[in-house]
Each structure stands twice: as C-alpha cells, then as structure tokens.
PDB file of C-alpha atoms in Angstrom:
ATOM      1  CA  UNK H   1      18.465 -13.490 -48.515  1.00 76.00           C
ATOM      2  CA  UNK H   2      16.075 -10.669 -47.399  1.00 85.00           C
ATOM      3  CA  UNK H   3      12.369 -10.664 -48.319  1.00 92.00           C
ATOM      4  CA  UNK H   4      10.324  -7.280 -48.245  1.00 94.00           C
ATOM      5  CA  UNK H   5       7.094  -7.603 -48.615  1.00 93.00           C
ATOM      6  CA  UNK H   6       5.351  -3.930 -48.834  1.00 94.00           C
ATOM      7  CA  UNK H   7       1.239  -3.135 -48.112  1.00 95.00           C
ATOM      8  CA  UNK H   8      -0.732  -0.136 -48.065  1.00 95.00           C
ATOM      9  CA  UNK H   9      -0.946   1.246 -51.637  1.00 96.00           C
ATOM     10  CA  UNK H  10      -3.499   2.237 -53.195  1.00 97.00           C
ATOM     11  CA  UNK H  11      -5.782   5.227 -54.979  1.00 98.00           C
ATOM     12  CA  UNK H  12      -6.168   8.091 -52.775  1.00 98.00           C
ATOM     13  CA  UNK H  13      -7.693  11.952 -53.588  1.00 98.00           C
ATOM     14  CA  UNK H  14      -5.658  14.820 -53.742  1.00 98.00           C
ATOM     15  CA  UNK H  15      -5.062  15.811 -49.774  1.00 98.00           C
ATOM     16  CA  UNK H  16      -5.481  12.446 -48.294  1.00 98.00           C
ATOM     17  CA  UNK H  17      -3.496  10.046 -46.245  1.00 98.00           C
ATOM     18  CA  UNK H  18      -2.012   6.722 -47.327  1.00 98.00           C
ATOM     19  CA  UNK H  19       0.420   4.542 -44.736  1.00 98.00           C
ATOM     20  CA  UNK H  20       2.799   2.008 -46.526  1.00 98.00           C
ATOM     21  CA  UNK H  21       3.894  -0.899 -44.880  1.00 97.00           C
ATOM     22  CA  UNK H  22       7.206  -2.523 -45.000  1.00 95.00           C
ATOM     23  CA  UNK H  23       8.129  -6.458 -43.434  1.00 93.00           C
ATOM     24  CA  UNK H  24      11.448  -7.338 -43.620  1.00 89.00           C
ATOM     25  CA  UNK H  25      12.296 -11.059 -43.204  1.00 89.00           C
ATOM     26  CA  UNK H  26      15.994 -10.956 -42.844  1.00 79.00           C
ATOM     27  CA  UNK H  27      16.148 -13.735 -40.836  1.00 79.00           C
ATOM     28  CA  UNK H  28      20.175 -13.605 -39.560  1.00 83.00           C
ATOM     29  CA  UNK H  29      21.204 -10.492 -41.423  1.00 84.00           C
ATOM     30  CA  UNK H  30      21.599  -7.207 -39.246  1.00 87.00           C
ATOM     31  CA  UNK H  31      19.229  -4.168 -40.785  1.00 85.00           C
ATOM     32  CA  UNK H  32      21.818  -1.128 -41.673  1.00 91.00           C
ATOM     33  CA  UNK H  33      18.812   1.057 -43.078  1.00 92.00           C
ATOM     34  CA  UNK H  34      15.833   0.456 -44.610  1.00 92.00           C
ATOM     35  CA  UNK H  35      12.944   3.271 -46.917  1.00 95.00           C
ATOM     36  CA  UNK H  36      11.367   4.093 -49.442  1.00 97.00           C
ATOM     37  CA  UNK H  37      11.889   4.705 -53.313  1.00 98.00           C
ATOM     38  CA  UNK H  38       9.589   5.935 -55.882  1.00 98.00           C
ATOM     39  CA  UNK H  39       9.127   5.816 -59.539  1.00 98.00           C
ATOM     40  CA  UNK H  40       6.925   7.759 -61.548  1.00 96.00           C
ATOM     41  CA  UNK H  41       5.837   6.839 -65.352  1.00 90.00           C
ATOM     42  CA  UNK H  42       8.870   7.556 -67.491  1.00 93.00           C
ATOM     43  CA  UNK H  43      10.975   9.039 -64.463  1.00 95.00           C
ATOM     44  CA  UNK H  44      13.954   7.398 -62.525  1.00 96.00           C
ATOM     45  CA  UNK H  45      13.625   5.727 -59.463  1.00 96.00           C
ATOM     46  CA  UNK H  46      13.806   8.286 -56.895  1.00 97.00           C
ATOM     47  CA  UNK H  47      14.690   8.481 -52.308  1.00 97.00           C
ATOM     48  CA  UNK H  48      11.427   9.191 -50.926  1.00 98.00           C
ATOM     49  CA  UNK H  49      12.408   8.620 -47.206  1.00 98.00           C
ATOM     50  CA  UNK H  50      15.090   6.207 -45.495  1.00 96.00           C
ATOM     51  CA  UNK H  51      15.754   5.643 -41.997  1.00 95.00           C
ATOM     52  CA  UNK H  52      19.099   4.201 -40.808  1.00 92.00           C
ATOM     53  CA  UNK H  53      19.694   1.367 -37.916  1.00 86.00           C
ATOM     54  CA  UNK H  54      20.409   4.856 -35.880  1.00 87.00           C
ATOM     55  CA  UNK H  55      17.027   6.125 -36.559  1.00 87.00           C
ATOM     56  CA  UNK H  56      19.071   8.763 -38.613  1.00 94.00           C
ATOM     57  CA  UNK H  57      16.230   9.769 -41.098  1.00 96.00           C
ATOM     58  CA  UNK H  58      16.661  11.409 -45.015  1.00 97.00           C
ATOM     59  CA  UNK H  59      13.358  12.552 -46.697  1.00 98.00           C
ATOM     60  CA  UNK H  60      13.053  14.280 -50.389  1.00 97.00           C
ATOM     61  CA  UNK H  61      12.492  18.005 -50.121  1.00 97.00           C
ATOM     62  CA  UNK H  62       9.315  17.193 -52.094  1.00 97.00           C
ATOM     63  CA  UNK H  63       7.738  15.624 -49.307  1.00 98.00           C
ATOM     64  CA  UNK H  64       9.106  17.407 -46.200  1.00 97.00           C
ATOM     65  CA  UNK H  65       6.725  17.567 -43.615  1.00 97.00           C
ATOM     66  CA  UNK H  66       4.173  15.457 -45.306  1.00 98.00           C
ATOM     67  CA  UNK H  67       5.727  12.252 -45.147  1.00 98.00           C
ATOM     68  CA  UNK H  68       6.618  10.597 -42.354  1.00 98.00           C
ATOM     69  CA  UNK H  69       8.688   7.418 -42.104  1.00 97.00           C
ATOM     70  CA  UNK H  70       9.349   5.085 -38.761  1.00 95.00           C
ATOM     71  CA  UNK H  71      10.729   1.480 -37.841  1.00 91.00           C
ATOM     72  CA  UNK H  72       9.473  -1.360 -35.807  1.00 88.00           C
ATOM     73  CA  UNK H  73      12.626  -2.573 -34.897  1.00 79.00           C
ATOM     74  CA  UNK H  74      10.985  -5.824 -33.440  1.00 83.00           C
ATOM     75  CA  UNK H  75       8.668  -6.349 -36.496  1.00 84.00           C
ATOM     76  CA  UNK H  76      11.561  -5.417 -38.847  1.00 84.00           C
ATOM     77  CA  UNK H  77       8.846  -3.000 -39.912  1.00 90.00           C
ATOM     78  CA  UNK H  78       9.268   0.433 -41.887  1.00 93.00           C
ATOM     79  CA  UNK H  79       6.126   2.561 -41.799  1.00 96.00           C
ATOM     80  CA  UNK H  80       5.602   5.620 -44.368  1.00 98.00           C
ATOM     81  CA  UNK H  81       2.705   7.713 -43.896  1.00 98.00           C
ATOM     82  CA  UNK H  82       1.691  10.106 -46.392  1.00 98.00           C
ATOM     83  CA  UNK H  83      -0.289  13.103 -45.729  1.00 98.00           C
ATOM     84  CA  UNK H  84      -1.866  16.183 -47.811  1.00 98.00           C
ATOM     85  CA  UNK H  85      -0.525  13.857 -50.593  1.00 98.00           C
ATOM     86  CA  UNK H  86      -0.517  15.873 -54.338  1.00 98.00           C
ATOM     87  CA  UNK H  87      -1.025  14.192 -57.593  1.00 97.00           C
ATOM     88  CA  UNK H  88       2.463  14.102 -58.124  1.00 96.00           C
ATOM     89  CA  UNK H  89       3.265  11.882 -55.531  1.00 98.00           C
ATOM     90  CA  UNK H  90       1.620   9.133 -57.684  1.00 98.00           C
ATOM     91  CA  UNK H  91       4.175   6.699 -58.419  1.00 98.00           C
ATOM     92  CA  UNK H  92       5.314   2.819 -57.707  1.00 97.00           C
ATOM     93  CA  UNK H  93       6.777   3.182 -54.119  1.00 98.00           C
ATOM     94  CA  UNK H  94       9.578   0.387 -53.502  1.00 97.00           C
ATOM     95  CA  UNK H  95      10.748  -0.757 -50.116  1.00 97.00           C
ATOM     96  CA  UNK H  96      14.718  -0.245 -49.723  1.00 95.00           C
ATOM     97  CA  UNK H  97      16.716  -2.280 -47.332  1.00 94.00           C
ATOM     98  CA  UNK H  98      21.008  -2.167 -46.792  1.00 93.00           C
ATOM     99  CA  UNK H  99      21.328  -5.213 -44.803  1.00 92.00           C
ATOM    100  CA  UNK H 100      24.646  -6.935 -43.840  1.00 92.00           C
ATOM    101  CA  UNK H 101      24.701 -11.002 -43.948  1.00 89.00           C
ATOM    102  CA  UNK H 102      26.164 -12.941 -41.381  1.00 90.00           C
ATOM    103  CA  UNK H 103      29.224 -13.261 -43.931  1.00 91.00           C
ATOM    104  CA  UNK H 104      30.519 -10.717 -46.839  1.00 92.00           C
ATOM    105  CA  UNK H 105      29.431  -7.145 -47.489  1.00 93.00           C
ATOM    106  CA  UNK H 106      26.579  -5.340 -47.034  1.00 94.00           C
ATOM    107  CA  UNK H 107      23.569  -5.885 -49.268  1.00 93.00           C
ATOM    108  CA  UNK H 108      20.625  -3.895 -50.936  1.00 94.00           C
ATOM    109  CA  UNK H 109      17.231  -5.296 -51.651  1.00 94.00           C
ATOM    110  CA  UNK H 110      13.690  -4.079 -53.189  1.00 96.00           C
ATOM    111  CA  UNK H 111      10.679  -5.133 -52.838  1.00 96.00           C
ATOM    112  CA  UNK H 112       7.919  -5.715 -55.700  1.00 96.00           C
ATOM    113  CA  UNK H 113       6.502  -2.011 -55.874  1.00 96.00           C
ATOM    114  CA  UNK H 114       3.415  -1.202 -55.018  1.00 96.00           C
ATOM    115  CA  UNK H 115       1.375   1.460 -56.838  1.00 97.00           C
ATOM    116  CA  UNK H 116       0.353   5.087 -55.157  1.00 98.00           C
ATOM    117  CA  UNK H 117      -2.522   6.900 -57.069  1.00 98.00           C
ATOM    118  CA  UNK H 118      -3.532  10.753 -56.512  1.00 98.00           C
ATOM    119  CA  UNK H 119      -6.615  12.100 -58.328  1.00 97.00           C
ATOM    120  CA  UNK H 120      -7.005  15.635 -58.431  1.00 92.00           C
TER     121      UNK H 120
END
C-alpha cells in the first residue's frame, strides 16, 4: 500500500502564503505522479496541481502563477506553495499519488485532507 500523510494547512488572510506538505511512504512501489486535489463545501473534488515522475507539471487555470508545486524525489515529497492566495481557494486540499506496485496495475491513493482557510 501507499501512505500519504499531508502537513501545512491551515487559516491564512486573503494574500498570504501557505506551503503543503506531502510524504509518500510507498515503500517498493515506483511514484508515476503525485498532487494536489481540492474540495470546496458543496463542490466536487477538483486538480489543483500534479507533477508527473517526469517533472511534467498540470496546474488549474485558477491558480496559475500563484501556486507552485515541486517533488523531493528522495523524500518522496510533493511540496505546494500557495501565494497571493484568495478566499476562494479555501477548501480541503488532498494529496494525489498514481503509483505502480511491484505487481498489477497502477494505483491511485489520497490522503486524509487537510483544511485551507482564506479570510477576506
């Protein structure tokens, strides 16, 4: 199995900076791409920012050039860090990881959530 256990959420004012942290124990399954998901209050869960095992990286237009996600390939560590954050970027973020096991297909995983607030 793969364990992600996420850190960095919290309350934040309109225009400040929050990083998320993302630690992937995947012990011997190979990382294909690992992110970031959000989910407002009564909204779907939403792409926020992925990066692949390439570095390839997909953001949301809604937070192009505000967010900014990397990858500690030795930590199996994904980093978001969110800048001039608005209100309506509060939501529960959720790590994303596509891993592949040692045997079978490839596999998708979440982590618990952790909650982004922006006052105004």
């Amino acid at each position: 199995q793969v364990q992600l256990v996420e850190s960095g959420g919290g309350l934040v004012q309109a225009g400040g900076s929050l990083r998320l942290s993302c630690a992937a124990s995947i012990s011997t399954f190979s990382l294909n791409a690992i992110g970031w998901y959000r989910q407002a209050p009564g909204k779907q869960r939403d792409l926020v920012a992925v990066i692949s095992s390439g570095a390839t990286t997909n953001y949301a237009d809604s937070v192009k050039g505000r967010f900014a996600i990397s990858r500690d390939n030795a930590k199996k560590t994904v980093y978001l860090q969110m800048n001039s954050l608005k209100p309506e970027d509060t939501a529960v973020y959720y790590c994303y990881a596509n891993a592949r096991p040692p045997v079978g297909g490839n596999r998708t995983y979440w982590g618990q959530g952790t909650q982004v607030t922006v006052s105004s």
